[in-house]
Amino acid sequence: MIANDLSQTVVTLGAGLAALLVFMGLGLAYALKNSLLSIVDTLWGLGFVVVAAVSAVVSLGGDGGQAQRWIVLVMVAVWGLRLAWHIGGRNHGHGEDPRYADLLEQGEKAGRSFAQTAITRVFLPQGIAMFIVSAPLMVGPNNERLSVPLTVIGVAVWAVGLFFETVGDAQLKRYKSDPANKGKIMDTGLWSLTRHPNYFGDATVWWGLGLVAAGSLPGLVALIGPAIMSYSLVNVTGAKLNEKSQRKKPGWDDYARRTSYFIPLPPKK
């Protein structure tokens, strides 16, 4: 049975890779046509939905459990579509994101064209990251047995993560909509428990997906995805990068002193 799991997983990995190549290729074409790299942020959530859907369909010919593939697909679709809607709405009409504008400026100084920067600094790295992080989505549907305890725990963990990400984003959006808060630190609601409730939620969502997918020996590979996602959100593209700009705001030092960096905890007095 393990051999069946592995062989079908290899097929699913190939299909997932092909789907990502097509999806990111179309996204790159849009970015080049509109000279807008920040579209890749909206594509991030949608790409995982595409991989989950392709994996579910491809794995139908294998021995994996029916419940496993559809549970994973629904979890990813709810998370990915919400994230794409949120980021797409936030970015619409605001031009290029400052992060990508900086990349383009650096590329221009180095003699790189818009297309070269888009491919080598944005779409290729994000496509590779998306494929690696997608491990739970491609491995999970091929488990021959559904681990009920792991699935229940995984869905519960995923729900906690979705709550923190969704509510955290909503609270921040509402806070920023008030002109009186411009330039100030958001320190209420979930933002009083962690400086990054949305990033914590994102990481937790992926640990939930990883637990659901890790129902067999090959399924343990699925934990690679959430491990890499968590490391990135904590140390690379998420919280650490965000705080570079937040530190410039008045009151940051006091907020950082009393508020947990990543994992939600009661604020210090």
Tab-separated table of C-alpha atoms in Angstrom:
chain	number	residue	atom	x	y	z
A	1	MET	CA	0.000	0.000	0.000
A	2	ILE	CA	2.894	2.341	0.729
A	3	ALA	CA	4.227	1.691	-2.778
A	4	ASN	CA	0.841	2.667	-4.211
A	5	ASP	CA	0.847	5.835	-2.116
A	6	LEU	CA	4.302	6.768	-3.370
A	7	SER	CA	3.710	6.037	-7.055
A	8	GLN	CA	0.456	7.963	-7.174
A	9	THR	CA	2.046	10.809	-5.225
A	10	VAL	CA	4.773	11.094	-7.881
A	11	VAL	CA	2.082	11.392	-10.555
A	12	THR	CA	0.252	14.031	-8.523
A	13	LEU	CA	3.466	15.976	-7.939
A	14	GLY	CA	4.069	16.054	-11.691
A	15	ALA	CA	0.535	17.248	-12.376
A	16	GLY	CA	0.809	19.895	-9.669
A	17	LEU	CA	4.088	21.145	-11.125
A	18	ALA	CA	2.601	21.347	-14.615
A	19	ALA	CA	-0.438	23.222	-13.316
A	20	LEU	CA	1.770	25.729	-11.504
A	21	LEU	CA	3.920	26.309	-14.591
A	22	VAL	CA	0.838	27.147	-16.652
A	23	PHE	CA	-0.749	29.236	-13.898
A	24	MET	CA	2.359	31.260	-13.113
A	25	GLY	CA	3.092	31.616	-16.824
A	26	LEU	CA	-0.297	33.235	-17.343
A	27	GLY	CA	0.299	35.452	-14.323
A	28	LEU	CA	3.675	36.501	-15.718
A	29	ALA	CA	2.072	37.360	-19.066
A	30	TYR	CA	-0.453	39.577	-17.253
A	31	ALA	CA	2.313	41.269	-15.247
A	32	LEU	CA	4.348	41.988	-18.386
A	33	LYS	CA	1.351	43.319	-20.301
A	34	ASN	CA	0.279	45.634	-17.464
A	35	SER	CA	3.741	46.388	-16.010
A	36	LEU	CA	2.485	45.315	-12.588
A	37	LEU	CA	4.450	42.848	-10.470
A	38	SER	CA	2.164	43.074	-7.431
A	39	ILE	CA	-0.407	40.881	-9.207
A	40	VAL	CA	1.709	37.984	-7.938
A	41	ASP	CA	0.417	38.638	-4.394
A	42	THR	CA	-3.148	37.943	-5.506
A	43	LEU	CA	-1.996	34.871	-7.428
A	44	TRP	CA	-0.362	33.408	-4.294
A	45	GLY	CA	-3.591	32.178	-2.697
A	46	LEU	CA	-5.178	31.226	-6.022
A	47	GLY	CA	-2.176	29.121	-7.012
A	48	PHE	CA	-2.648	26.791	-4.054
A	49	VAL	CA	-6.313	26.374	-4.938
A	50	VAL	CA	-5.292	25.372	-8.473
A	51	VAL	CA	-2.784	22.824	-7.145
A	52	ALA	CA	-5.327	21.387	-4.686
A	53	ALA	CA	-7.989	21.059	-7.400
A	54	VAL	CA	-5.600	19.396	-9.877
A	55	SER	CA	-4.292	17.064	-7.165
A	56	ALA	CA	-7.813	16.029	-6.171
A	57	VAL	CA	-8.756	15.229	-9.768
A	58	VAL	CA	-5.517	13.414	-10.647
A	59	SER	CA	-5.633	11.315	-7.475
A	60	LEU	CA	-9.107	9.991	-8.332
A	61	GLY	CA	-7.432	7.136	-10.197
A	62	GLY	CA	-5.404	6.105	-7.172
A	63	ASP	CA	-6.147	4.343	-3.914
A	64	GLY	CA	-6.422	7.427	-1.746
A	65	GLY	CA	-9.493	7.953	0.375
A	66	GLN	CA	-12.290	10.038	-1.110
A	67	ALA	CA	-12.805	12.047	2.071
A	68	GLN	CA	-9.135	12.971	2.314
A	69	ARG	CA	-8.889	14.709	-1.057
A	70	TRP	CA	-12.106	16.684	-0.725
A	71	ILE	CA	-11.394	17.806	2.835
A	72	VAL	CA	-8.008	19.148	1.742
A	73	LEU	CA	-9.506	20.836	-1.329
A	74	VAL	CA	-12.266	22.572	0.645
A	75	MET	CA	-9.807	23.771	3.311
A	76	VAL	CA	-7.461	25.224	0.690
A	77	ALA	CA	-10.261	26.771	-1.368
A	78	VAL	CA	-11.752	28.593	1.640
A	79	TRP	CA	-8.328	29.909	2.679
A	80	GLY	CA	-6.944	30.687	-0.795
A	81	LEU	CA	-10.016	32.369	-2.257
A	82	ARG	CA	-10.455	34.548	0.827
A	83	LEU	CA	-6.801	35.579	0.726
A	84	ALA	CA	-6.907	36.372	-2.999
A	85	TRP	CA	-10.083	38.424	-2.569
A	86	HIS	CA	-8.587	40.345	0.356
A	87	ILE	CA	-5.246	41.108	-1.314
A	88	GLY	CA	-6.786	41.800	-4.713
A	89	GLY	CA	-9.233	44.270	-3.201
A	90	ARG	CA	-6.534	45.903	-1.097
A	91	ASN	CA	-4.158	46.373	-4.041
A	92	HIS	CA	-6.678	47.335	-6.730
A	93	GLY	CA	-6.101	50.823	-8.071
A	94	HIS	CA	-3.008	51.494	-5.949
A	95	GLY	CA	-0.342	50.879	-8.578
A	96	GLU	CA	2.863	48.977	-7.922
A	97	ASP	CA	3.600	47.758	-4.410
A	98	PRO	CA	6.649	49.575	-2.909
A	99	ARG	CA	8.457	46.252	-2.430
A	100	TYR	CA	8.280	45.450	-6.130
A	101	ALA	CA	9.030	49.051	-7.090
A	102	ASP	CA	12.283	48.700	-5.133
A	103	LEU	CA	13.058	45.435	-6.921
A	104	LEU	CA	12.479	47.070	-10.284
A	105	GLU	CA	14.704	50.007	-9.338
A	106	GLN	CA	17.457	47.635	-8.229
A	107	GLY	CA	17.049	45.665	-11.447
A	108	GLU	CA	17.263	48.793	-13.562
A	109	LYS	CA	20.498	49.805	-11.836
A	110	ALA	CA	21.872	46.320	-12.506
A	111	GLY	CA	20.885	46.518	-16.181
A	112	ARG	CA	17.965	44.106	-15.963
A	113	SER	CA	14.783	44.657	-17.952
A	114	PHE	CA	11.303	44.565	-16.413
A	115	ALA	CA	10.828	41.036	-17.788
A	116	GLN	CA	14.136	39.799	-16.372
A	117	THR	CA	13.323	41.152	-12.915
A	118	ALA	CA	9.793	39.748	-13.092
A	119	ILE	CA	11.037	36.261	-13.964
A	120	THR	CA	14.181	35.941	-11.854
A	121	ARG	CA	13.197	37.933	-8.756
A	122	VAL	CA	9.444	37.421	-8.492
A	123	PHE	CA	7.625	34.738	-10.475
A	124	LEU	CA	10.292	32.006	-10.514
A	125	PRO	CA	11.106	32.217	-6.772
A	126	GLN	CA	7.435	32.398	-5.807
A	127	GLY	CA	6.560	29.537	-8.138
A	128	ILE	CA	9.251	27.336	-6.597
A	129	ALA	CA	8.129	28.277	-3.088
A	130	MET	CA	4.512	27.568	-4.002
A	131	PHE	CA	5.387	24.101	-5.286
A	132	ILE	CA	7.351	23.163	-2.157
A	133	VAL	CA	4.759	24.549	0.246
A	134	SER	CA	2.039	22.695	-1.719
A	135	ALA	CA	3.333	19.345	-0.436
A	136	PRO	CA	0.263	18.711	1.789
A	137	LEU	CA	-2.054	19.369	-1.161
A	138	MET	CA	-0.346	16.845	-3.420
A	139	VAL	CA	0.474	14.184	-0.822
A	140	GLY	CA	-2.733	14.206	1.219
A	141	PRO	CA	-5.151	13.012	-1.501
A	142	ASN	CA	-3.055	9.860	-2.030
A	143	ASN	CA	-3.134	8.517	1.522
A	144	GLU	CA	-4.886	5.150	1.457
A	145	ARG	CA	-6.260	5.653	4.944
A	146	LEU	CA	-7.869	8.698	6.488
A	147	SER	CA	-6.514	9.279	9.987
A	148	VAL	CA	-9.612	10.496	11.820
A	149	PRO	CA	-7.730	11.844	14.894
A	150	LEU	CA	-5.200	13.738	12.746
A	151	THR	CA	-7.956	15.037	10.483
A	152	VAL	CA	-10.025	16.348	13.404
A	153	ILE	CA	-6.974	18.004	14.971
A	154	GLY	CA	-5.850	19.350	11.605
A	155	VAL	CA	-9.224	20.914	10.785
A	156	ALA	CA	-9.352	22.470	14.267
A	157	VAL	CA	-5.851	23.931	13.867
A	158	TRP	CA	-6.769	25.192	10.375
A	159	ALA	CA	-9.909	26.866	11.777
A	160	VAL	CA	-7.902	28.672	14.460
A	161	GLY	CA	-5.476	29.892	11.819
A	162	LEU	CA	-8.261	31.034	9.493
A	163	PHE	CA	-9.860	32.946	12.381
A	164	PHE	CA	-6.649	34.810	13.232
A	165	GLU	CA	-5.876	35.590	9.600
A	166	THR	CA	-9.392	36.691	8.649
A	167	VAL	CA	-10.187	38.673	11.804
A	168	GLY	CA	-6.702	40.167	11.936
A	169	ASP	CA	-6.980	41.410	8.340
A	170	ALA	CA	-10.479	42.791	8.977
A	171	GLN	CA	-9.410	44.611	12.138
A	172	LEU	CA	-6.422	46.167	10.394
A	173	LYS	CA	-8.505	47.226	7.391
A	174	ARG	CA	-11.066	48.890	9.666
A	175	TYR	CA	-8.307	50.605	11.657
A	176	LYS	CA	-6.619	51.977	8.535
A	177	SER	CA	-9.933	53.250	7.141
A	178	ASP	CA	-10.015	55.879	9.899
A	179	PRO	CA	-7.854	58.869	8.822
A	180	ALA	CA	-7.166	59.629	12.493
A	181	ASN	CA	-5.098	56.417	12.724
A	182	LYS	CA	-2.710	57.264	9.871
A	183	GLY	CA	0.886	56.587	10.917
A	184	LYS	CA	-0.169	55.000	14.211
A	185	ILE	CA	0.417	51.491	15.539
A	186	MET	CA	-2.502	49.057	15.488
A	187	ASP	CA	-2.481	47.609	19.042
A	188	THR	CA	-6.053	46.521	19.745
A	189	GLY	CA	-8.028	43.310	19.167
A	190	LEU	CA	-5.887	40.401	18.000
A	191	TRP	CA	-3.068	42.879	17.417
A	192	SER	CA	-2.720	43.213	21.187
A	193	LEU	CA	-1.917	39.488	21.460
A	194	THR	CA	0.597	39.238	18.606
A	195	ARG	CA	2.256	41.792	16.360
A	196	HIS	CA	1.346	39.644	13.368
A	197	PRO	CA	-2.027	37.857	13.808
A	198	ASN	CA	-2.491	37.508	10.037
A	199	TYR	CA	0.909	35.872	9.526
A	200	PHE	CA	0.426	33.657	12.588
A	201	GLY	CA	-2.941	32.646	11.149
A	202	ASP	CA	-1.402	31.873	7.769
A	203	ALA	CA	1.224	29.603	9.315
A	204	THR	CA	-1.369	27.870	11.495
A	205	VAL	CA	-3.636	27.222	8.502
A	206	TRP	CA	-0.788	25.348	6.841
A	207	TRP	CA	-0.003	23.287	9.920
A	208	GLY	CA	-3.657	22.251	9.934
A	209	LEU	CA	-3.417	21.205	6.283
A	210	GLY	CA	-0.189	19.345	6.984
A	211	LEU	CA	-1.763	17.361	9.825
A	212	VAL	CA	-4.735	16.345	7.677
A	213	ALA	CA	-2.357	15.188	4.928
A	214	ALA	CA	0.033	13.332	7.252
A	215	GLY	CA	-2.159	10.263	7.661
A	216	SER	CA	0.397	7.729	6.425
A	217	LEU	CA	4.160	7.237	6.297
A	218	PRO	CA	4.504	9.012	2.919
A	219	GLY	CA	2.133	11.623	4.239
A	220	LEU	CA	4.774	12.852	6.685
A	221	VAL	CA	6.375	14.579	3.687
A	222	ALA	CA	3.420	16.964	3.823
A	223	LEU	CA	4.868	18.583	6.956
A	224	ILE	CA	7.649	20.095	4.823
A	225	GLY	CA	5.140	22.617	3.481
A	226	PRO	CA	4.024	24.173	6.782
A	227	ALA	CA	7.576	24.081	8.162
A	228	ILE	CA	8.903	26.139	5.240
A	229	MET	CA	5.879	28.438	5.259
A	230	SER	CA	6.298	29.114	8.993
A	231	TYR	CA	10.010	29.828	8.660
A	232	SER	CA	9.378	32.235	5.799
A	233	LEU	CA	6.555	34.062	7.578
A	234	VAL	CA	8.602	34.440	10.772
A	235	ASN	CA	12.060	35.156	9.396
A	236	VAL	CA	11.947	36.147	5.715
A	237	THR	CA	8.979	37.533	3.781
A	238	GLY	CA	6.395	37.992	6.517
A	239	ALA	CA	6.794	39.413	10.003
A	240	LYS	CA	10.468	40.334	9.785
A	241	LEU	CA	10.054	42.271	6.531
A	242	ASN	CA	6.882	43.974	7.770
A	243	GLU	CA	8.561	45.250	10.922
A	244	LYS	CA	11.238	47.113	8.956
A	245	SER	CA	8.650	49.743	8.083
A	246	GLN	CA	6.630	49.491	11.308
A	247	ARG	CA	9.638	50.390	13.467
A	248	LYS	CA	9.571	53.902	12.040
A	249	LYS	CA	6.175	54.638	13.601
A	250	PRO	CA	5.920	56.454	16.958
A	251	GLY	CA	5.203	54.172	19.893
A	252	TRP	CA	6.650	51.095	18.187
A	253	ASP	CA	9.225	50.294	20.870
A	254	ASP	CA	6.607	50.238	23.626
A	255	TYR	CA	4.220	48.168	21.499
A	256	ALA	CA	6.976	45.672	20.646
A	257	ARG	CA	7.983	45.416	24.314
A	258	ARG	CA	4.520	44.442	25.538
A	259	THR	CA	3.288	42.427	22.539
A	260	SER	CA	4.388	38.942	21.471
A	261	TYR	CA	6.296	38.814	18.198
A	262	PHE	CA	4.418	35.934	16.554
A	263	ILE	CA	2.599	33.456	18.806
A	264	PRO	CA	-0.455	35.068	20.511
A	265	LEU	CA	0.126	35.722	24.211
A	266	PRO	CA	-1.420	38.052	26.806
A	267	PRO	CA	0.235	41.489	26.545
A	268	LYS	CA	2.971	42.275	29.050
A	269	LYS	CA	2.288	44.991	31.598
